[in-house]
Coordinates of C-alpha atoms in Angstrom, one line a residue:
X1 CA 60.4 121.8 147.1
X2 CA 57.5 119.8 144.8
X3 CA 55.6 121.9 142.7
X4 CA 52.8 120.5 140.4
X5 CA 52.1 122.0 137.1
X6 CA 49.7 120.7 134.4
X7 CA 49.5 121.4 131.0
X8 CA 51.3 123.8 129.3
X9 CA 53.5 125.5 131.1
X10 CA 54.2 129.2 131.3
X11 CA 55.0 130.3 134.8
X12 CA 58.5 128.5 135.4
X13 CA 61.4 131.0 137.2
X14 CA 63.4 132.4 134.9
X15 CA 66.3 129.7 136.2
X16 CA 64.1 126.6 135.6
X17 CA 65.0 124.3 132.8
X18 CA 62.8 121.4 131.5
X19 CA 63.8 117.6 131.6
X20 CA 61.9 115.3 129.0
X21 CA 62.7 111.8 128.1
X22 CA 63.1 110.1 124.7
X23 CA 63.2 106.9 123.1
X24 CA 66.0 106.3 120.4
X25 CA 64.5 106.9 116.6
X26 CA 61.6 108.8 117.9
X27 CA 61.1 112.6 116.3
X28 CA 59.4 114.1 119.3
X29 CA 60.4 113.4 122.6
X30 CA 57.7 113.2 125.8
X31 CA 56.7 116.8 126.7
X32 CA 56.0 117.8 123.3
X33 CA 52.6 119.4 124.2
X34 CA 54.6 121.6 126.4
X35 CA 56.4 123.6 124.1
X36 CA 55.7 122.9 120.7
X37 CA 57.6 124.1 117.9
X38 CA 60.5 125.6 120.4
X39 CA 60.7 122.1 122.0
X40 CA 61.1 120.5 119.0
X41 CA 64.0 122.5 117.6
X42 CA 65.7 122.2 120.8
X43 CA 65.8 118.7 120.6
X44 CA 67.3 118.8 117.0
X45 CA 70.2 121.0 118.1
X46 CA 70.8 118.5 121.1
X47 CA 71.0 115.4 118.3
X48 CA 73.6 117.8 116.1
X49 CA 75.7 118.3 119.6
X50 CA 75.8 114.4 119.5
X51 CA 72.4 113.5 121.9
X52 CA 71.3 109.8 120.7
X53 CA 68.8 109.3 123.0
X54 CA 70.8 106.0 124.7
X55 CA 69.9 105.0 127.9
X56 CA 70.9 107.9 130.8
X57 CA 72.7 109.8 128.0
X58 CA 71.4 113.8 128.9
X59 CA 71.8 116.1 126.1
X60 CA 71.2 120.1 126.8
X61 CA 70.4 123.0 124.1
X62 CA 69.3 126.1 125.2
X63 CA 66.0 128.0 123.5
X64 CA 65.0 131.7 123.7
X65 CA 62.5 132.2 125.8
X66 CA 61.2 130.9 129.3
X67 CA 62.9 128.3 130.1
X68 CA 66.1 129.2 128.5
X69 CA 67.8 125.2 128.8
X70 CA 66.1 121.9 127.9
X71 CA 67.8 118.8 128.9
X72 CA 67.2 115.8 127.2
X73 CA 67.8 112.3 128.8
X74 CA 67.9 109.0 126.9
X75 CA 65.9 105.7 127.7
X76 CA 67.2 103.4 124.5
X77 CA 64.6 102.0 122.4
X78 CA 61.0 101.9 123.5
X79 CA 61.6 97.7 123.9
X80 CA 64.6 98.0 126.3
X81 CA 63.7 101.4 128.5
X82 CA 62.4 100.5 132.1
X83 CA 61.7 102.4 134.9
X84 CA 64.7 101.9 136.4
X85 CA 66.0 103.8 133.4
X86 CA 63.8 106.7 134.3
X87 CA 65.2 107.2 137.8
X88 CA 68.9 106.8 136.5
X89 CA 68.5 109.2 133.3
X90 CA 66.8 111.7 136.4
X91 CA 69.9 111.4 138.5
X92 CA 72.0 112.2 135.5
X93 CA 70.2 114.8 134.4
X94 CA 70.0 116.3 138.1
X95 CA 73.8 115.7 138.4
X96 CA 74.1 117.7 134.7
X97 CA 72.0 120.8 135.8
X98 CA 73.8 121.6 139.1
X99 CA 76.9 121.1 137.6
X100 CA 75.9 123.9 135.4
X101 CA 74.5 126.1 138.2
X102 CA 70.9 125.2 137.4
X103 CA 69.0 125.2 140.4
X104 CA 65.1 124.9 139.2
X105 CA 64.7 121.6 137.0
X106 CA 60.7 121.3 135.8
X107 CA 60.2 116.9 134.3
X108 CA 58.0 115.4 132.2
X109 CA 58.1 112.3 133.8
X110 CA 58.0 109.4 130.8
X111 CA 55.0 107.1 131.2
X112 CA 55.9 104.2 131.0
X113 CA 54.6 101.6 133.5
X114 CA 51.9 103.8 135.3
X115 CA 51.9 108.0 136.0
X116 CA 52.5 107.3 139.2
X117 CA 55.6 104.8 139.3
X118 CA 57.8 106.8 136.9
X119 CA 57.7 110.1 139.1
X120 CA 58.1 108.1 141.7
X121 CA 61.3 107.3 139.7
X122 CA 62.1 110.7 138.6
X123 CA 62.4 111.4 142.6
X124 CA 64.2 109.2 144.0
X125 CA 66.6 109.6 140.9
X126 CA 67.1 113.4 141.7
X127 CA 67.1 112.5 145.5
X128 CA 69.8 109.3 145.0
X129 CA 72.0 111.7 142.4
X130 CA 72.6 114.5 143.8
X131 CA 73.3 113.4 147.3
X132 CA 76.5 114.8 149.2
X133 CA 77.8 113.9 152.4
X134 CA 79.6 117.2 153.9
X135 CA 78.6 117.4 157.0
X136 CA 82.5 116.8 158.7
X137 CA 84.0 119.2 156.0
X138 CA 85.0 122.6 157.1
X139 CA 85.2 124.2 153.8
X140 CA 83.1 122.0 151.4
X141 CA 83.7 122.6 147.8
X142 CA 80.9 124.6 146.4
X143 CA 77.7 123.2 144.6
X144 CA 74.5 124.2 143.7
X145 CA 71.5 122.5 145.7
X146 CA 68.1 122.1 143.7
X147 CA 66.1 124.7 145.5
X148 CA 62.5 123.6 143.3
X149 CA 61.6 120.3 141.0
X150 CA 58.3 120.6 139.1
X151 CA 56.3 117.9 138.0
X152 CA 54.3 118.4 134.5
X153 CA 51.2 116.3 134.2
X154 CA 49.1 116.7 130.5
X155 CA 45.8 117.0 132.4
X156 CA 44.0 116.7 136.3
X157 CA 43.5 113.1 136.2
X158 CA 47.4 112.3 135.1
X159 CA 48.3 115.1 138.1
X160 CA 46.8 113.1 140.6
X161 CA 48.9 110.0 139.9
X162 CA 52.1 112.2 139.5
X163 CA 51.2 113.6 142.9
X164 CA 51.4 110.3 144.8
X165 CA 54.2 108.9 143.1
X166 CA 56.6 112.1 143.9
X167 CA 55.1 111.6 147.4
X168 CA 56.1 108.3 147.1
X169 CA 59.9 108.8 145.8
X170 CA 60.2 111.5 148.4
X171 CA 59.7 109.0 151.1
X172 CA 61.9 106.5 149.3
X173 CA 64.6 108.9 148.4
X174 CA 64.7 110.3 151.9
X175 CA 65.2 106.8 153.7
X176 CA 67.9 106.0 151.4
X177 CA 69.7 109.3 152.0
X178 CA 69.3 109.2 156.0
X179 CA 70.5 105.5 156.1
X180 CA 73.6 107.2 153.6
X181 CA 74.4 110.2 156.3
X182 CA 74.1 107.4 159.2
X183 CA 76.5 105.0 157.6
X184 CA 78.9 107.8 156.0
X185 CA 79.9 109.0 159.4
X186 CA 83.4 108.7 161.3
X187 CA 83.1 105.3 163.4
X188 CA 83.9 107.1 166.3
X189 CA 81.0 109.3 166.1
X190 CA 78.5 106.5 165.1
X191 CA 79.4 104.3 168.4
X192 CA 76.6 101.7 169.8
X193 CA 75.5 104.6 172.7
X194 CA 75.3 107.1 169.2
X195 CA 73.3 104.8 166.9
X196 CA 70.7 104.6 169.9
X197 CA 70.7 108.6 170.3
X198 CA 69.8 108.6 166.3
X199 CA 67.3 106.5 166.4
X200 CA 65.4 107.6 169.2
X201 CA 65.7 111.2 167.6
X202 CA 64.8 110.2 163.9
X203 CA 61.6 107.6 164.6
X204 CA 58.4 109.5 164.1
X205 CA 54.6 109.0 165.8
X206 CA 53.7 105.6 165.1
X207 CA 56.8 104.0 166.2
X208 CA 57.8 102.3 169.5
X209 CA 61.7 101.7 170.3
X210 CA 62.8 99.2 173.4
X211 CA 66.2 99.8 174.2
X212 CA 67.8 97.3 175.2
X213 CA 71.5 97.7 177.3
X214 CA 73.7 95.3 178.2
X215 CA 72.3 94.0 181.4
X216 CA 69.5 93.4 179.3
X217 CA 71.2 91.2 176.9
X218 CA 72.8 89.1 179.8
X219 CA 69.5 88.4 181.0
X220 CA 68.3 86.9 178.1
X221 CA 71.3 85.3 177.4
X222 CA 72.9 86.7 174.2
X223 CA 76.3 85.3 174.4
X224 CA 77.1 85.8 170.9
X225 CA 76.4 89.1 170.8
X226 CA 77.8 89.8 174.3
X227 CA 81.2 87.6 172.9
X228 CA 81.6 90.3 169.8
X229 CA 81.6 93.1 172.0
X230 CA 83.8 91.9 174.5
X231 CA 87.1 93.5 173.0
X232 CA 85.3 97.1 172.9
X233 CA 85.6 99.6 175.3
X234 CA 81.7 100.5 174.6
X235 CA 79.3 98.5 176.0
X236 CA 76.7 96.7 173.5
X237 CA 73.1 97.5 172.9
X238 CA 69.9 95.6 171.5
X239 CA 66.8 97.7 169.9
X240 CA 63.4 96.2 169.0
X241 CA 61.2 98.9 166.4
X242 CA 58.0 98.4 166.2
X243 CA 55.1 99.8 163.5
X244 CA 51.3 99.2 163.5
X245 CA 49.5 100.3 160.6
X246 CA 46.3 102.3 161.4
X247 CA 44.0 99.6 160.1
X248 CA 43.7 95.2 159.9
X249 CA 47.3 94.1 159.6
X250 CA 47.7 91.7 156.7
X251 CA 51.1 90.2 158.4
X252 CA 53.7 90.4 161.3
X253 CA 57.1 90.9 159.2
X254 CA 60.2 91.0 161.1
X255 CA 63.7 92.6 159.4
X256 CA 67.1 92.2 161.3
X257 CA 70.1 94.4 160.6
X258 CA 73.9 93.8 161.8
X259 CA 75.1 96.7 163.4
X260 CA 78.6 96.5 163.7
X261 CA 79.8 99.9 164.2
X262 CA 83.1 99.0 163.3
X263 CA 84.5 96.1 162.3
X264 CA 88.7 95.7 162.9
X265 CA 88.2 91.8 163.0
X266 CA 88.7 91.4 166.2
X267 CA 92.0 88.9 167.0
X268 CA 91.5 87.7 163.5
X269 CA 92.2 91.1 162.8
X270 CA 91.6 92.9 159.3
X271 CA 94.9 93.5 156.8
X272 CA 95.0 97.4 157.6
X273 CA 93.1 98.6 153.7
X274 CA 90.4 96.5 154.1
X275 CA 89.5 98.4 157.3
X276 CA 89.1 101.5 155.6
X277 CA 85.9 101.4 155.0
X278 CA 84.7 99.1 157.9
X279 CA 82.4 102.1 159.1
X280 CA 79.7 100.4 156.8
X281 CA 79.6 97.3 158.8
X282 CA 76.6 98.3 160.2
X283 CA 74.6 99.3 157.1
X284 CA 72.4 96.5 157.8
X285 CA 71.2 98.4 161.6
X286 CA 71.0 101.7 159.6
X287 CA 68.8 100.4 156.9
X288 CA 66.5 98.9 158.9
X289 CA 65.8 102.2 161.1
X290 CA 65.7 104.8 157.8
X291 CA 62.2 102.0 157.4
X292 CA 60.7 102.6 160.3
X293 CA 61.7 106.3 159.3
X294 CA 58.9 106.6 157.0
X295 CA 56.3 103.6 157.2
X296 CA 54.2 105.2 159.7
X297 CA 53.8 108.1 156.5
X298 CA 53.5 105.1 154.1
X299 CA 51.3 103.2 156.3
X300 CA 51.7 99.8 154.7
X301 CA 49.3 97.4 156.2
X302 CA 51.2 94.9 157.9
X303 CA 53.2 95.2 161.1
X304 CA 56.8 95.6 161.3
X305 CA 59.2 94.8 163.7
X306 CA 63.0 96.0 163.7
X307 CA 65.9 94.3 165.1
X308 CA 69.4 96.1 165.5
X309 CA 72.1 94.3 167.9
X310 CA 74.8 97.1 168.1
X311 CA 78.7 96.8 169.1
X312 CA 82.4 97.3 167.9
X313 CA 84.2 94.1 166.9
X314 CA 87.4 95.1 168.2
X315 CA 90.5 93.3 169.5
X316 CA 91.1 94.5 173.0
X317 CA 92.4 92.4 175.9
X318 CA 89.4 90.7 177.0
X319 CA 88.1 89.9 173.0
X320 CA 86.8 86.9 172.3
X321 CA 89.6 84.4 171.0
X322 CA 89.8 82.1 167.7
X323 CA 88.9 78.6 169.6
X324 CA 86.5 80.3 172.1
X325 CA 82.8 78.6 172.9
X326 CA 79.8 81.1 173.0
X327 CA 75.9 80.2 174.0
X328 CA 73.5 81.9 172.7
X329 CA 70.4 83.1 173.4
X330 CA 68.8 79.9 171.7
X331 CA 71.1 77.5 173.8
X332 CA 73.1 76.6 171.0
X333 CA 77.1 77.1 171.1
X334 CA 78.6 78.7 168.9
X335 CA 82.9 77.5 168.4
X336 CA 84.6 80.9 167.3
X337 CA 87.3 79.8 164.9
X338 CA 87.5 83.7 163.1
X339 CA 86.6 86.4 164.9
X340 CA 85.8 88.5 161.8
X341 CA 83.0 86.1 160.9
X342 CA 81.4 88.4 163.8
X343 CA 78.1 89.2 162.0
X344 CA 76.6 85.7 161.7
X345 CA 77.3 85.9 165.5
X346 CA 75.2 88.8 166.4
X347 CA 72.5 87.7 163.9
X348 CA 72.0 84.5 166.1
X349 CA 71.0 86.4 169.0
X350 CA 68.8 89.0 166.8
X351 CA 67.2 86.2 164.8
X352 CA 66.9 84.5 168.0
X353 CA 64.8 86.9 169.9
X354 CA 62.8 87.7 166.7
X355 CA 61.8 83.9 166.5
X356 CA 60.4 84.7 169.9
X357 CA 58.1 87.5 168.3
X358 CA 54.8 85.6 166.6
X359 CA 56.4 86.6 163.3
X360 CA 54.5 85.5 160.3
X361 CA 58.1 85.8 158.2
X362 CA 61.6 86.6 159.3
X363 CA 64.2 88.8 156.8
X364 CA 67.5 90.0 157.7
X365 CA 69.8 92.8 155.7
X366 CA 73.6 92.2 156.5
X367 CA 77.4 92.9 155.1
X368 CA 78.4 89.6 156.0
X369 CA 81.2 87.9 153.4
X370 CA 83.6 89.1 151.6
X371 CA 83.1 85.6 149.8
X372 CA 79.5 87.8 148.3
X373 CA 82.2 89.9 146.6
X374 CA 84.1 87.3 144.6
X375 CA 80.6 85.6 143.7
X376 CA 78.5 88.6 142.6
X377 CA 80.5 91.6 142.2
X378 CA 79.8 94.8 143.6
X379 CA 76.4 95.4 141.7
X380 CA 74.2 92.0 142.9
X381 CA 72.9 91.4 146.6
X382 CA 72.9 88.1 147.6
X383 CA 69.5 86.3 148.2
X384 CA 69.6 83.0 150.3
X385 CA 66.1 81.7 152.6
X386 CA 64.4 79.1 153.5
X387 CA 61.1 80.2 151.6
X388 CA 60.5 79.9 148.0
X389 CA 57.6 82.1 148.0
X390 CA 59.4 84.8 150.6
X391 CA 62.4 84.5 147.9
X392 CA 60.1 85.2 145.6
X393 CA 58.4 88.6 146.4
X394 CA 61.4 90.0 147.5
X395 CA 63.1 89.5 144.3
X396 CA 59.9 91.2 142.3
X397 CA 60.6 94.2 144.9
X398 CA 63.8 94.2 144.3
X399 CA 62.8 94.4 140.0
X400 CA 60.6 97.1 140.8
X401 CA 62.5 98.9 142.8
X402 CA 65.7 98.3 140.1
X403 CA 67.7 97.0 142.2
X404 CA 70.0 93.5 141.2
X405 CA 69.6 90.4 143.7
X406 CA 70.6 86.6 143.2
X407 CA 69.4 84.0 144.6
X408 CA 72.1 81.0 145.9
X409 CA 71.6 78.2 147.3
X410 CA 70.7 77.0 151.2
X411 CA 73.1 73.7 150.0
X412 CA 72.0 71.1 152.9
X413 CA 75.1 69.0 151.9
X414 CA 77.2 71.5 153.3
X415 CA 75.8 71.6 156.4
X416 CA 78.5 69.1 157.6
X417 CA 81.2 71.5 156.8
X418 CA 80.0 73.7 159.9
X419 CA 80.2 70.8 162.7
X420 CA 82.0 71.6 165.2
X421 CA 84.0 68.8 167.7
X422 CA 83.6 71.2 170.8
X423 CA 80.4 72.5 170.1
X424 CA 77.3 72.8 168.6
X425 CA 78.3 75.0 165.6
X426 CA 81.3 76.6 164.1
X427 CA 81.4 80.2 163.0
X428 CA 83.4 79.1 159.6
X429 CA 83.4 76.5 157.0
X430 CA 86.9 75.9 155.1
X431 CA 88.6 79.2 154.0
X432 CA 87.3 79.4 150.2
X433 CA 84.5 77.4 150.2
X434 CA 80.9 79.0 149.4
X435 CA 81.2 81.2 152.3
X436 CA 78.6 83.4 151.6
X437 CA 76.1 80.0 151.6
X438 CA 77.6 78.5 154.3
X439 CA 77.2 81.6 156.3
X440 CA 73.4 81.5 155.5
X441 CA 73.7 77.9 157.1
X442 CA 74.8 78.8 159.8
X443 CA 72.2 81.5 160.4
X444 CA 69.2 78.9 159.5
X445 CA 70.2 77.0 162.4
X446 CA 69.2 80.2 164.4
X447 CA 65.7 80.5 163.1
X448 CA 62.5 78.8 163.9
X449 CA 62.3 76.0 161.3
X450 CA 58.7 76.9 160.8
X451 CA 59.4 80.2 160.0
X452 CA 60.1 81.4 156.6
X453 CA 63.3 83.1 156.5
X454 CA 65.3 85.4 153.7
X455 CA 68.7 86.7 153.8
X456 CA 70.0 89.5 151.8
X457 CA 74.0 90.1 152.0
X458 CA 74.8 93.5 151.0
X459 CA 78.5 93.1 151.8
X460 CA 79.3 93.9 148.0
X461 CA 76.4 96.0 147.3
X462 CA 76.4 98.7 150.8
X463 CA 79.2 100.4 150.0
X464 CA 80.9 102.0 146.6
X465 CA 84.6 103.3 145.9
X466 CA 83.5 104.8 142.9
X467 CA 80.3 107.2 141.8
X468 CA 77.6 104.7 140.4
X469 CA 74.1 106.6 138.7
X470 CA 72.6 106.7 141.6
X471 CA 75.2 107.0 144.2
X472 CA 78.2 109.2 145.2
X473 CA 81.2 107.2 147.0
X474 CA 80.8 106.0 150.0
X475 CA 77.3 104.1 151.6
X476 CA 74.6 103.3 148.8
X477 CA 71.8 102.5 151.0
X478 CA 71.1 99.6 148.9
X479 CA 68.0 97.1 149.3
X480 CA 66.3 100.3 151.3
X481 CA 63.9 101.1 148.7
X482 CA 63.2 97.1 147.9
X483 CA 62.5 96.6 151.3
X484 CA 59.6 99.3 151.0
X485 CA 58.8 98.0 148.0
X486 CA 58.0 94.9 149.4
X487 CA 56.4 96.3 152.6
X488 CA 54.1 98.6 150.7
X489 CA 53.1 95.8 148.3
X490 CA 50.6 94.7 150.8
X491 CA 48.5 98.1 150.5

């Protein structure tokens, strides 16, 4: 639970401990005026214990009195902190208190950019850090859960800002975390027929959902995405989201999101570890419906429309085969030469039918190549589009909401490398070539050409082996909170 406080503060639980931030060199840290004298003698005992103030670094010395534990979390120098440095150092810290048993943490959020932007931080830092996923565990191991964060604002007027920016990292925080438990679970619990079930349960008042089932999808021809599914023994499914804000809409913004529920590879099938964690295939689906989770709440003003084609890509006896032809639903054929290049394949179909939509701009959040991987690691999303502008915002979201893209480029030279002799289009280019571009090629081709177009490949970025700052192991949820960035940037 949120609870405001302003000024100095007196009436913390006995179990509450306060979280300020510092700058390196500086003799007080933020929060000063809270405490005083006994906050700035805790702060010298955390520099003897080895506290320098570096960037996510949390130091802890406990005081007599109410509260009994400070915790002290680094930024760097006042010239390199950030924001983003504020919502990791609060993750830290958060992770640093409950691993201590602390269950009431009161922050002083450190201004820098605006009040209301670094709580909106400090939330989604506590939210992002101390998420578990424990719902298939029978005995989970034992951890304390933060039952109460308060928010310390110097006077009424700094309050108000605070208030609306831990409203605002709530929201935030919360998508990210219900796209986490929706990826995280077994792929045999998360089928097609299960991710509809979700959705229809988690989208609020303001949202409208068309379901659409396979007989739908025949009728309008989606022969890619029917082709994918045809090795699983559960039938496909198509859902279009759909959010009005309450006033003038500024734009029609459509976001598509591969929902692969599991990905084997089909014939082309996977080596046996790198199916491990194929679950998180359809991060892209489950990101775009933790949006529509919370815009109605945010209320940006433009209109939003989802798209989530949802199946298995699995090798049974009627799956598609390595030198098959599909048509789409824009006419074009498609010459399957991998059947683990599935994604770009359902995503011609999606971006397809959202052409169809009077968009005023077209995005689509995928784990599509490995190839994204080898380029950018597994810290940078790739950016590709057809838009400079589009390209543009999405990459200032993505600063703001401190999270890495990069851009590559839409090469039209390797356009040719795609022809196909049977049809209109291969699936692949040649095996080590700029896959991750020529994949974005081969998506263009699916997309109205006066329609401005971005692509975000999370395939390196959705899904992490080992704990990050803001993220246990397992689904991130990554590009989430840029997404709302950019959505919201329109208020």
């Amino acid at each position: 639970m949120i609870r405001l406080r302003t000024g100095p503060v007196s009436s913390l639980p006995a179990d509450a401990a306060v979280v300020v931030f510092s700058f390196t060199k500086e003799r007080r840290p933020s929060g000063a005026f809270l405490f005083g004298s006994r906050l700035d003698k805790a702060f010298e005992i955390a520099k003897s214990d080895g506290f320098a103030s570096r960037p996510a670094q949390v130091g802890v010395a406990r005081s007599e009195g109410k509260p009994s534990r400070f915790f002290f979390v680094g930024l760097g120098s006042e010239s390199e902190a950030t924001v983003d440095g504020i919502r990791r150092g609060a993750a830290a810290a958060a992770r640093r208190a409950l691993s201590m048993g602390v269950t009431s943490l009161a922050f002083r959020p450190a201004m820098l950019g605006t009040a209301a932007a670094a709580t909106q931080a400090v939330m989604e830092g506590v939210h992002l850090g101390t998420y578990r996923f424990t719902e298939f565990q029978s005995e989970p191991e034992p951890k304390a859960q933060l039952k109460n964060v308060y928010l310390i604002s110097k006077d009424a007027g700094e309050q108000k800002q605070i208030s609306a920016g831990a409203r605002k990292g709530e929201l935030f925080g919360g998508a990210v975390t219900f796209a986490r438990d929706l990826i995280n679970r077994p792929p045999s619990d998360t089928t097609p027929a299960d991710f509809v079930k979700f959705a229809k349960a988690a989208i609020p008042k303001g949202v409208t959902l068309k379901v659409l089932a396979k007989k739908d999808i025949e009728r309008l021809g989606m022969g890619a995405l029917l082709g994918v599914n045809r090795g699983s023994h559960f039938p496909p499914y198509f859902l279009h989201f759909t959010y009005k804000p309450k006033g003038k809409s500024r734009r029609r913004i459509g976001i598509c999101g591969k929902g692969i529920t599991f990905d084997s590879g089909g014939l082309s099938l996977k080596p046996a570890g790198s199916m491990e964690t194929m679950k998180y295939d359809m991060a892209g689906a489950a990101s775009v419906l933790s949006l529509f989770t919370v815009l109605p709440t945010l209320n940006p003003a433009v209109e939003v429309h989802g798209f989530t084609p949802l199946t298995e890509n699995m090798p049974g006896g009627n799956a598609v085969k390595p030198g098959d032809v599909l048509r789409t639903m824009r006419g074009r054929t498609i010459e399957v030469l991998n059947t683990d290049a599935e994604g770009r394949l359902v995503l011609a179909d999606a971006l397809s039918y959202a052409s169809r939509q009077n968009l005023d701009e077209v995005l689509d959040i995928a784990t599509l190549t490995g190839a994204c991987v080898i380029a950018l690691g597994t810290g940078i999303a790739g950016l590709l589009g057809t838009s400079a502008p589009l390209n543009e915002r999405i990459k200032e979201a993505a600063a703001v909401a401190g999270e890495k893209v990069w851009e590559l480029p839409l090469e039209k030279d390797y356009e040719p490398l795609l022809r196909s002799h049977v049809a209109d289009i291969k699936n692949i280019g040649p095996v080590g070539q700029a896959g991750t571009i020529l994949a974005a090629l081969f998506m263009k081709t699916f997309v109205d050409s006066d329609l401005p177009w971005c692509h975000l490949d999370i395939a390196s970025t959705g899904w992490t082996s080992s704990q990050t700052a803001l993220s246990e192991v397992g689904a991130t949820g990554v590009m989430i909170r840029t997404l709302l960035t950019y959505l919201t940037s329109y208020n």
